[in-house]
mmCIF file of C-alpha atoms in Angstrom:
data_model
loop_
_atom_site.group_PDB
_atom_site.id
_atom_site.type_symbol
_atom_site.label_atom_id
_atom_site.label_comp_id
_atom_site.label_asym_id
_atom_site.label_seq_id
_atom_site.Cartn_x
_atom_site.Cartn_y
_atom_site.Cartn_z
ATOM 1 C CA MET A 1 -13.520 47.165 6.024
ATOM 2 C CA ASN A 2 -12.311 44.509 8.439
ATOM 3 C CA LEU A 3 -14.997 44.469 11.117
ATOM 4 C CA TYR A 4 -13.372 41.629 13.018
ATOM 5 C CA PRO A 5 -9.551 41.882 13.005
ATOM 6 C CA PRO A 6 -7.627 38.690 13.689
ATOM 7 C CA PRO A 7 -6.278 38.108 17.190
ATOM 8 C CA PRO A 8 -2.545 38.208 17.823
ATOM 9 C CA PHE A 9 -0.665 35.024 17.045
ATOM 10 C CA THR A 10 0.352 33.835 20.468
ATOM 11 C CA GLY A 11 2.339 30.918 21.759
ATOM 12 C CA VAL A 12 0.990 30.110 25.169
ATOM 13 C CA PRO A 13 -0.751 29.919 27.454
ATOM 14 C CA PRO A 14 -4.163 30.305 25.782
ATOM 15 C CA VAL A 15 -5.541 33.819 26.247
ATOM 16 C CA CYS A 16 -9.001 34.232 27.787
ATOM 17 C CA ARG A 17 -11.046 37.408 27.352
ATOM 18 C CA PRO A 18 -14.558 38.188 28.597
ATOM 19 C CA ASP A 19 -17.283 38.426 25.972
ATOM 20 C CA THR A 20 -20.640 40.047 26.671
ATOM 21 C CA TYR A 21 -22.686 37.385 24.900
ATOM 22 C CA ALA A 22 -20.390 34.390 24.628
ATOM 23 C CA GLY A 23 -19.198 34.363 28.232
ATOM 24 C CA GLN A 24 -15.517 33.886 27.364
ATOM 25 C CA ARG A 25 -13.482 33.771 24.188
ATOM 26 C CA TRP A 26 -10.245 31.860 24.159
ATOM 27 C CA THR A 27 -7.446 32.443 21.630
ATOM 28 C CA PHE A 28 -4.644 29.929 21.232
ATOM 29 C CA GLY A 29 -1.975 28.686 18.856
ATOM 30 C CA PHE A 30 1.751 28.372 18.345
ATOM 31 C CA PRO A 31 3.900 31.120 16.774
ATOM 32 C CA GLY A 32 3.935 30.675 13.003
ATOM 33 C CA GLY A 33 1.161 28.062 13.108
ATOM 34 C CA LEU A 34 -2.617 27.876 13.278
ATOM 35 C CA THR A 35 -4.440 30.230 15.629
ATOM 36 C CA ALA A 36 -7.945 29.340 16.834
ATOM 37 C CA GLU A 37 -10.621 31.228 18.721
ATOM 38 C CA VAL A 38 -13.271 29.396 20.768
ATOM 39 C CA HIS A 39 -16.302 30.930 22.486
ATOM 40 C CA THR A 40 -17.772 29.234 25.525
ATOM 41 C CA ARG A 41 -21.369 29.882 24.392
ATOM 42 C CA GLY A 42 -22.008 26.627 22.573
ATOM 43 C CA ALA A 43 -18.350 25.481 22.854
ATOM 44 C CA ARG A 44 -18.058 27.272 19.531
ATOM 45 C CA LEU A 45 -15.151 27.466 17.071
ATOM 46 C CA HIS A 46 -15.397 31.136 16.156
ATOM 47 C CA GLY A 47 -12.228 31.566 14.110
ATOM 48 C CA LEU A 48 -9.277 29.696 12.636
ATOM 49 C CA TRP A 49 -6.385 31.524 10.981
ATOM 50 C CA VAL A 50 -4.513 29.511 8.342
ATOM 51 C CA PRO A 51 -1.781 30.567 5.866
ATOM 52 C CA ASP A 52 -2.130 30.141 2.099
ATOM 53 C CA ARG A 53 0.564 28.989 -0.332
ATOM 54 C CA TYR A 54 2.154 32.464 -0.213
ATOM 55 C CA GLY A 55 2.112 32.722 3.578
ATOM 56 C CA THR A 56 -0.873 35.074 3.682
ATOM 57 C CA TRP A 57 -3.126 34.458 6.673
ATOM 58 C CA ALA A 58 -6.918 34.308 6.587
ATOM 59 C CA ASP A 59 -9.701 33.226 8.912
ATOM 60 C CA VAL A 60 -11.335 30.214 7.239
ATOM 61 C CA VAL A 61 -14.310 29.711 9.626
ATOM 62 C CA LEU A 62 -17.654 31.448 9.109
ATOM 63 C CA ALA A 63 -19.137 33.307 12.086
ATOM 64 C CA PRO A 64 -21.512 36.245 12.497
ATOM 65 C CA HIS A 65 -20.228 39.742 13.165
ATOM 66 C CA ASP A 66 -22.799 39.960 15.979
ATOM 67 C CA PRO A 67 -22.335 36.947 18.300
ATOM 68 C CA ALA A 68 -25.953 37.303 19.435
ATOM 69 C CA LEU A 69 -27.010 35.912 16.026
ATOM 70 C CA THR A 70 -25.812 32.512 17.222
ATOM 71 C CA ALA A 71 -29.133 32.376 19.079
ATOM 72 C CA THR A 72 -31.103 32.752 15.835
ATOM 73 C CA ALA A 73 -29.979 32.812 12.178
ATOM 74 C CA ALA A 74 -26.404 31.670 12.900
ATOM 75 C CA ARG A 75 -27.360 29.225 15.632
ATOM 76 C CA TYR A 76 -25.142 26.280 14.675
ATOM 77 C CA PHE A 77 -22.157 28.194 13.241
ATOM 78 C CA GLY A 78 -19.071 26.565 14.773
ATOM 79 C CA ALA A 79 -21.037 25.085 17.685
ATOM 80 C CA THR A 80 -20.745 21.797 19.518
ATOM 81 C CA VAL A 81 -24.133 20.201 18.873
ATOM 82 C CA GLY A 82 -25.839 17.509 20.963
ATOM 83 C CA ARG A 83 -26.949 15.466 22.777
ATOM 84 C CA TYR A 84 -27.733 14.082 19.363
ATOM 85 C CA ALA A 85 -26.236 15.725 16.286
ATOM 86 C CA ASN A 86 -28.360 15.503 13.131
ATOM 87 C CA ARG A 87 -32.018 14.438 13.050
ATOM 88 C CA ILE A 88 -34.271 12.084 14.985
ATOM 89 C CA ALA A 89 -37.572 11.523 13.201
ATOM 90 C CA HIS A 90 -40.489 13.196 15.016
ATOM 91 C CA GLY A 91 -38.218 13.464 18.066
ATOM 92 C CA ARG A 92 -39.185 9.925 19.101
ATOM 93 C CA PHE A 93 -37.166 6.857 20.022
ATOM 94 C CA SER A 94 -37.421 3.833 22.325
ATOM 95 C CA LEU A 95 -34.656 2.720 24.655
ATOM 96 C CA ASP A 96 -34.879 -0.605 26.495
ATOM 97 C CA GLY A 97 -38.574 -0.707 25.628
ATOM 98 C CA GLN A 98 -39.268 2.734 27.077
ATOM 99 C CA PRO A 99 -40.566 5.413 24.644
ATOM 100 C CA HIS A 100 -39.076 8.914 24.774
ATOM 101 C CA GLN A 101 -40.265 12.171 23.221
ATOM 102 C CA LEU A 102 -37.746 14.936 22.516
ATOM 103 C CA THR A 103 -38.367 18.605 21.868
ATOM 104 C CA THR A 104 -38.782 19.260 18.147
ATOM 105 C CA GLN A 105 -38.223 22.127 15.738
ATOM 106 C CA GLU A 106 -40.583 23.681 13.206
ATOM 107 C CA ASP A 107 -40.552 20.663 10.879
ATOM 108 C CA GLY A 108 -41.708 18.349 13.666
ATOM 109 C CA HIS A 109 -38.354 16.545 13.993
ATOM 110 C CA SER A 110 -35.528 16.870 16.499
ATOM 111 C CA LEU A 111 -32.370 18.470 15.074
ATOM 112 C CA HIS A 112 -28.990 18.780 16.837
ATOM 113 C CA GLY A 113 -30.358 18.041 20.301
ATOM 114 C CA GLY A 114 -33.707 19.842 20.160
ATOM 115 C CA THR A 115 -34.942 23.359 20.700
ATOM 116 C CA ASP A 116 -32.396 24.093 23.451
ATOM 117 C CA GLY A 117 -29.406 21.976 22.519
ATOM 118 C CA PHE A 118 -25.791 22.140 23.624
ATOM 119 C CA ASP A 119 -25.130 24.960 21.139
ATOM 120 C CA THR A 120 -27.164 27.348 23.352
ATOM 121 C CA ARG A 121 -25.398 26.511 26.628
ATOM 122 C CA LEU A 122 -22.625 28.345 28.409
ATOM 123 C CA TRP A 123 -19.817 25.820 28.862
ATOM 124 C CA GLU A 124 -17.126 25.948 31.525
ATOM 125 C CA ALA A 125 -13.585 26.155 30.150
ATOM 126 C CA GLU A 126 -9.998 25.726 31.254
ATOM 127 C CA SER A 127 -6.737 26.083 29.380
ATOM 128 C CA VAL A 128 -4.584 23.182 28.241
ATOM 129 C CA HIS A 129 -0.957 23.572 27.235
ATOM 130 C CA THR A 130 1.777 21.038 26.495
ATOM 131 C CA PRO A 131 4.878 21.277 24.306
ATOM 132 C CA GLU A 132 2.884 19.841 21.372
ATOM 133 C CA TRP A 133 -0.729 21.003 21.960
ATOM 134 C CA THR A 134 -2.445 24.134 23.203
ATOM 135 C CA GLY A 135 -6.124 24.987 23.612
ATOM 136 C CA VAL A 136 -9.141 24.610 25.855
ATOM 137 C CA LEU A 137 -11.041 21.896 27.678
ATOM 138 C CA LEU A 138 -14.793 22.585 27.873
ATOM 139 C CA HIS A 139 -17.263 21.011 30.308
ATOM 140 C CA LEU A 140 -21.052 20.744 30.420
ATOM 141 C CA ARG A 141 -23.577 18.852 32.546
ATOM 142 C CA SER A 142 -26.843 17.983 30.823
ATOM 143 C CA PRO A 143 -29.451 17.002 33.452
ATOM 144 C CA ASP A 144 -31.825 14.053 33.313
ATOM 145 C CA GLY A 145 -34.783 14.950 31.080
ATOM 146 C CA ASP A 146 -32.886 17.668 29.204
ATOM 147 C CA GLN A 147 -34.827 18.124 25.916
ATOM 148 C CA GLY A 148 -36.437 14.732 26.697
ATOM 149 C CA PHE A 149 -33.209 12.713 26.893
ATOM 150 C CA PRO A 150 -32.913 10.343 29.869
ATOM 151 C CA GLY A 151 -30.014 10.365 32.324
ATOM 152 C CA ASN A 152 -27.594 12.952 33.646
ATOM 153 C CA LEU A 153 -24.801 13.393 31.101
ATOM 154 C CA ASP A 154 -21.371 14.878 31.822
ATOM 155 C CA VAL A 155 -19.645 16.033 28.643
ATOM 156 C CA THR A 156 -16.085 17.148 27.955
ATOM 157 C CA VAL A 157 -14.838 18.613 24.679
ATOM 158 C CA SER A 158 -11.206 19.467 24.040
ATOM 159 C CA CYS A 159 -10.312 21.834 21.214
ATOM 160 C CA LEU A 160 -6.554 21.866 20.693
ATOM 161 C CA VAL A 161 -4.108 23.248 18.128
ATOM 162 C CA GLY A 162 -1.015 21.144 17.454
ATOM 163 C CA ARG A 163 2.439 22.269 16.369
ATOM 164 C CA ASP A 164 1.958 20.313 13.118
ATOM 165 C CA ASN A 165 -0.906 22.570 11.944
ATOM 166 C CA GLU A 166 -3.650 20.300 13.240
ATOM 167 C CA LEU A 167 -6.872 21.204 15.014
ATOM 168 C CA SER A 168 -8.216 18.399 17.192
ATOM 169 C CA PHE A 169 -11.693 17.931 18.660
ATOM 170 C CA ALA A 170 -11.955 15.177 21.274
ATOM 171 C CA TYR A 171 -15.287 14.355 22.926
ATOM 172 C CA ALA A 172 -16.007 12.322 26.056
ATOM 173 C CA ALA A 173 -19.209 11.700 28.002
ATOM 174 C CA VAL A 174 -20.504 9.556 30.858
ATOM 175 C CA THR A 175 -24.051 8.965 32.100
ATOM 176 C CA ASP A 176 -25.904 7.585 35.103
ATOM 177 C CA ALA A 177 -28.732 6.054 33.019
ATOM 178 C CA PRO A 178 -28.986 4.650 29.483
ATOM 179 C CA THR A 179 -29.176 7.518 26.992
ATOM 180 C CA LEU A 180 -28.181 8.632 23.477
ATOM 181 C CA VAL A 181 -24.997 10.520 22.595
ATOM 182 C CA ASN A 182 -23.817 11.812 19.227
ATOM 183 C CA LEU A 183 -21.612 14.915 19.264
ATOM 184 C CA THR A 184 -19.938 16.969 16.552
ATOM 185 C CA ASN A 185 -18.658 20.425 15.719
ATOM 186 C CA HIS A 186 -20.712 22.371 13.185
ATOM 187 C CA ALA A 187 -18.127 24.756 11.717
ATOM 188 C CA TYR A 188 -18.529 26.097 8.185
ATOM 189 C CA PHE A 189 -15.272 26.375 6.237
ATOM 190 C CA ASN A 190 -14.195 28.525 3.316
ATOM 191 C CA LEU A 191 -10.525 27.923 2.521
ATOM 192 C CA GLU A 192 -10.347 31.089 0.438
ATOM 193 C CA GLY A 193 -11.151 32.976 3.631
ATOM 194 C CA GLU A 194 -14.320 33.802 5.531
ATOM 195 C CA GLY A 195 -16.361 36.282 3.471
ATOM 196 C CA ALA A 196 -14.333 35.671 0.292
ATOM 197 C CA GLY A 197 -17.332 34.370 -1.683
ATOM 198 C CA ASP A 198 -18.665 30.864 -2.174
ATOM 199 C CA ILE A 199 -16.972 27.483 -1.992
ATOM 200 C CA LEU A 200 -18.054 26.262 -5.446
ATOM 201 C CA GLY A 201 -14.459 26.344 -6.670
ATOM 202 C CA HIS A 202 -13.246 24.159 -3.797
ATOM 203 C CA GLU A 203 -12.465 20.521 -4.504
ATOM 204 C CA LEU A 204 -13.959 17.915 -2.188
ATOM 205 C CA ALA A 205 -13.258 14.205 -1.781
ATOM 206 C CA VAL A 206 -15.116 11.934 0.671
ATOM 207 C CA ALA A 207 -13.949 8.430 1.630
ATOM 208 C CA ALA A 208 -17.381 6.841 1.340
ATOM 209 C CA SER A 209 -18.706 4.150 -0.976
ATOM 210 C CA ARG A 210 -22.274 4.484 0.371
ATOM 211 C CA TYR A 211 -24.570 7.304 1.431
ATOM 212 C CA THR A 212 -27.922 7.766 3.194
ATOM 213 C CA PRO A 213 -30.847 8.768 0.943
ATOM 214 C CA VAL A 214 -33.350 11.096 2.613
ATOM 215 C CA ASP A 215 -36.914 12.285 2.165
ATOM 216 C CA ALA A 216 -38.140 15.880 1.828
ATOM 217 C CA ASP A 217 -37.615 16.419 5.589
ATOM 218 C CA LEU A 218 -34.026 15.102 5.358
ATOM 219 C CA ILE A 219 -34.984 11.983 7.337
ATOM 220 C CA PRO A 220 -33.420 8.705 6.090
ATOM 221 C CA SER A 221 -35.780 7.142 3.556
ATOM 222 C CA GLY A 222 -34.241 3.718 3.138
ATOM 223 C CA ASP A 223 -31.107 1.633 3.345
ATOM 224 C CA HIS A 224 -27.665 3.017 2.601
ATOM 225 C CA ARG A 225 -27.019 3.049 -1.137
ATOM 226 C CA PRO A 226 -23.850 2.837 -3.222
ATOM 227 C CA VAL A 227 -22.496 6.194 -4.379
ATOM 228 C CA ALA A 228 -21.316 4.704 -7.675
ATOM 229 C CA GLY A 229 -23.152 6.278 -10.585
ATOM 230 C CA THR A 230 -24.841 8.911 -8.412
ATOM 231 C CA ALA A 231 -24.358 12.564 -7.532
ATOM 232 C CA PHE A 232 -22.854 11.382 -4.233
ATOM 233 C CA ASP A 233 -19.750 9.754 -5.672
ATOM 234 C CA LEU A 234 -16.993 11.931 -4.251
ATOM 235 C CA ARG A 235 -14.399 9.207 -3.892
ATOM 236 C CA ARG A 236 -12.143 11.232 -6.177
ATOM 237 C CA PRO A 237 -11.663 14.994 -5.755
ATOM 238 C CA LEU A 238 -14.275 17.003 -7.613
ATOM 239 C CA SER A 239 -15.044 20.690 -7.611
ATOM 240 C CA ILE A 240 -18.155 21.398 -5.582
ATOM 241 C CA ALA A 241 -19.628 23.287 -8.549
ATOM 242 C CA GLU A 242 -19.192 20.218 -10.756
ATOM 243 C CA ALA A 243 -20.563 17.909 -8.069
ATOM 244 C CA LEU A 244 -23.670 20.042 -7.567
ATOM 245 C CA ALA A 245 -24.310 20.161 -11.308
ATOM 246 C CA ARG A 246 -25.112 16.448 -11.215
ATOM 247 C CA PRO A 247 -28.757 15.358 -11.123
ATOM 248 C CA GLY A 248 -30.081 14.758 -7.614
ATOM 249 C CA THR A 249 -28.364 17.609 -5.776
ATOM 250 C CA VAL A 250 -31.017 20.346 -6.002
ATOM 251 C CA GLY A 251 -30.373 22.702 -3.095
ATOM 252 C CA GLY A 252 -26.905 21.233 -2.553
ATOM 253 C CA TYR A 253 -25.660 18.488 -0.259
ATOM 254 C CA ASP A 254 -27.146 17.920 3.183
ATOM 255 C CA HIS A 255 -26.492 14.188 3.350
ATOM 256 C CA ASN A 256 -24.764 11.555 5.447
ATOM 257 C CA PHE A 257 -21.887 9.642 3.874
ATOM 258 C CA VAL A 258 -21.032 6.190 5.244
ATOM 259 C CA LEU A 259 -17.286 6.271 5.801
ATOM 260 C CA SER A 260 -14.974 3.389 5.058
ATOM 261 C CA PRO A 261 -13.042 2.451 7.021
ATOM 262 C CA HIS A 262 -14.346 3.697 10.360
ATOM 263 C CA GLY A 263 -14.436 2.667 13.970
ATOM 264 C CA GLY A 264 -11.811 2.011 16.585
ATOM 265 C CA GLY A 265 -9.837 4.616 18.429
ATOM 266 C CA THR A 266 -7.644 5.741 15.522
ATOM 267 C CA PRO A 267 -8.957 8.555 13.300
ATOM 268 C CA HIS A 268 -9.250 7.585 9.628
ATOM 269 C CA ARG A 269 -9.379 9.912 6.648
ATOM 270 C CA ALA A 270 -12.965 10.985 5.997
ATOM 271 C CA ALA A 271 -12.602 13.870 3.563
ATOM 272 C CA VAL A 272 -10.237 16.294 1.890
ATOM 273 C CA LEU A 273 -11.152 19.892 1.071
ATOM 274 C CA TYR A 274 -8.881 21.970 -1.190
ATOM 275 C CA ALA A 275 -9.083 25.537 -2.468
ATOM 276 C CA PRO A 276 -7.082 25.861 -5.714
ATOM 277 C CA ALA A 277 -7.226 29.658 -5.480
ATOM 278 C CA THR A 278 -5.243 29.760 -2.223
ATOM 279 C CA GLY A 279 -3.589 26.359 -2.000
ATOM 280 C CA ARG A 280 -5.116 25.720 1.433
ATOM 281 C CA HIS A 281 -5.695 22.014 1.943
ATOM 282 C CA MET A 282 -7.696 20.495 4.837
ATOM 283 C CA GLU A 283 -7.753 16.783 5.602
ATOM 284 C CA VAL A 284 -10.513 15.524 7.908
ATOM 285 C CA LEU A 285 -9.761 12.430 10.004
ATOM 286 C CA THR A 286 -12.242 10.907 12.444
ATOM 287 C CA THR A 287 -13.181 7.905 14.547
ATOM 288 C CA GLU A 288 -16.839 8.408 13.602
ATOM 289 C CA PRO A 289 -18.781 6.234 11.100
ATOM 290 C CA GLY A 290 -20.454 9.082 9.203
ATOM 291 C CA LEU A 291 -19.827 12.462 7.634
ATOM 292 C CA GLN A 292 -22.679 14.913 7.070
ATOM 293 C CA VAL A 293 -21.782 17.164 4.148
ATOM 294 C CA TYR A 294 -23.751 20.413 4.031
ATOM 295 C CA THR A 295 -22.963 22.946 1.319
ATOM 296 C CA ALA A 296 -25.120 25.741 2.797
ATOM 297 C CA GLY A 297 -27.492 25.956 -0.138
ATOM 298 C CA GLN A 298 -30.112 27.557 2.108
ATOM 299 C CA PHE A 299 -27.981 30.550 3.148
ATOM 300 C CA ASP A 300 -29.795 33.684 1.956
ATOM 301 C CA GLY A 301 -27.601 36.605 3.032
ATOM 302 C CA THR A 302 -29.360 37.111 6.366
ATOM 303 C CA VAL A 303 -26.167 36.617 8.389
ATOM 304 C CA LEU A 304 -23.543 39.363 8.252
ATOM 305 C CA GLY A 305 -20.146 37.748 8.663
ATOM 306 C CA LYS A 306 -17.144 38.841 10.695
ATOM 307 C CA SER A 307 -15.513 40.673 7.794
ATOM 308 C CA GLY A 308 -18.686 42.525 6.809
ATOM 309 C CA THR A 309 -19.869 40.199 4.034
ATOM 310 C CA HIS A 310 -23.392 38.787 4.000
ATOM 311 C CA TYR A 311 -23.270 35.003 3.698
ATOM 312 C CA GLY A 312 -25.119 33.835 0.601
ATOM 313 C CA ALA A 313 -25.751 30.332 -0.702
ATOM 314 C CA GLY A 314 -22.601 28.222 -0.614
ATOM 315 C CA ALA A 315 -20.631 30.669 1.553
ATOM 316 C CA GLY A 316 -19.110 27.699 3.379
ATOM 317 C CA VAL A 317 -19.231 23.953 3.720
ATOM 318 C CA ALA A 318 -19.825 21.961 6.914
ATOM 319 C CA LEU A 319 -18.143 18.559 7.237
ATOM 320 C CA GLU A 320 -19.779 17.108 10.359
ATOM 321 C CA THR A 321 -18.213 13.895 11.648
ATOM 322 C CA GLN A 322 -20.877 11.930 13.556
ATOM 323 C CA ASN A 323 -23.145 8.921 13.842
ATOM 324 C CA PHE A 324 -25.872 8.464 11.227
ATOM 325 C CA PRO A 325 -29.114 10.470 11.168
ATOM 326 C CA ASP A 326 -32.039 8.859 13.021
ATOM 327 C CA SER A 327 -29.871 5.908 14.052
ATOM 328 C CA PRO A 328 -31.890 5.336 17.289
ATOM 329 C CA ASN A 329 -34.748 4.222 15.006
ATOM 330 C CA ARG A 330 -32.597 2.280 12.506
ATOM 331 C CA PRO A 331 -31.402 -1.010 14.063
ATOM 332 C CA GLY A 332 -28.883 -1.660 11.304
ATOM 333 C CA ASP A 333 -26.971 1.554 12.011
ATOM 334 C CA PRO A 334 -24.242 1.967 14.645
ATOM 335 C CA SER A 335 -25.827 2.275 18.080
ATOM 336 C CA PRO A 336 -25.732 5.717 19.743
ATOM 337 C CA VAL A 337 -26.677 4.272 23.147
ATOM 338 C CA LEU A 338 -24.419 5.090 26.097
ATOM 339 C CA ARG A 339 -24.863 3.128 29.327
ATOM 340 C CA PRO A 340 -23.672 3.708 32.893
ATOM 341 C CA GLY A 341 -20.131 2.479 33.415
ATOM 342 C CA ALA A 342 -19.194 3.078 29.770
ATOM 343 C CA GLU A 343 -17.634 6.192 28.255
ATOM 344 C CA TYR A 344 -18.502 7.860 24.973
ATOM 345 C CA ARG A 345 -15.372 8.833 23.079
ATOM 346 C CA SER A 346 -14.966 10.459 19.684
ATOM 347 C CA ARG A 347 -12.121 12.315 17.993
ATOM 348 C CA THR A 348 -11.822 14.380 14.836
ATOM 349 C CA VAL A 349 -8.629 15.978 13.532
ATOM 350 C CA LEU A 350 -8.389 18.707 10.894
ATOM 351 C CA ARG A 351 -4.935 18.652 9.278
ATOM 352 C CA PHE A 352 -3.893 21.749 7.294
ATOM 353 C CA SER A 353 -1.242 22.165 4.628
ATOM 354 C CA THR A 354 -0.727 24.048 1.362
ATOM 355 C CA ARG A 355 -0.317 22.963 -2.246
ATOM 356 C CA GLY A 356 1.208 24.836 -5.134
#
């Protein structure tokens, strides 16, 4: 039974509907092209409808049937996470010689902005529509001291669908005091369709010659290492099942890959995800230096998805474009520091097509 029927495919302008928990849900797309749904609770990508090689449409983004679960078991599903995506060891860092302590989760570290990160907030939204792009612009103010981060931070996230079957996330932020910023979207994808099973048959390629080894708490444990000869060599497409059969991937991937090339204002290819069963093909391009690949090995069926299927291990894969984990405490990594007078900018584009 389809518990969550797809929205109508609409041209423009974006359609806004009230939502008891999420505040607002916005639906947007061009006729015959991608259709996206965004909830303002957590600036969250809640759905994305994409055709397969036969023209059959499916929602390829995981989300709970009950939106209230985004406060608990499905907290990060599709959300904009920050101020600092990924982990900061023990929630501690120093900035200009001043120590700071962030809120921490159960493992004693700060993850995705702390106990009350951007994923929990109700964002303000407005529609955007041009001949080539349609979607929403989301705004949030994070006050000085929020979760322990210094400085008032004004954040803008645009989520736009393009006529060429692209979904674009563009992030911008300014501050009135030195602070840290590292933003990403935390969507889980299954290109066979949300609730269709696991993603082990998908093929994944990542444009990275190095990766970040981690300890048992998923905190970086040393310098970046070459992927050559390891379970993290995804420079050529490989089925996720085959990749996870390699030694060193117990529990699946939850690791940062060091992208090459990266930097500058032009998005570069970071990864390609392909589902042979449907022909859906997703190219990930980003301006960010890192890609956190998480294959959802810890999913245990607790979350009931939109289509009525409980999400088990490997129900989706997250490809989080971002700075490196714990970079505030790793001087050799790209700096996440934002200062007054400067502007944080980041862009990620998901480009969809089909293959025979």
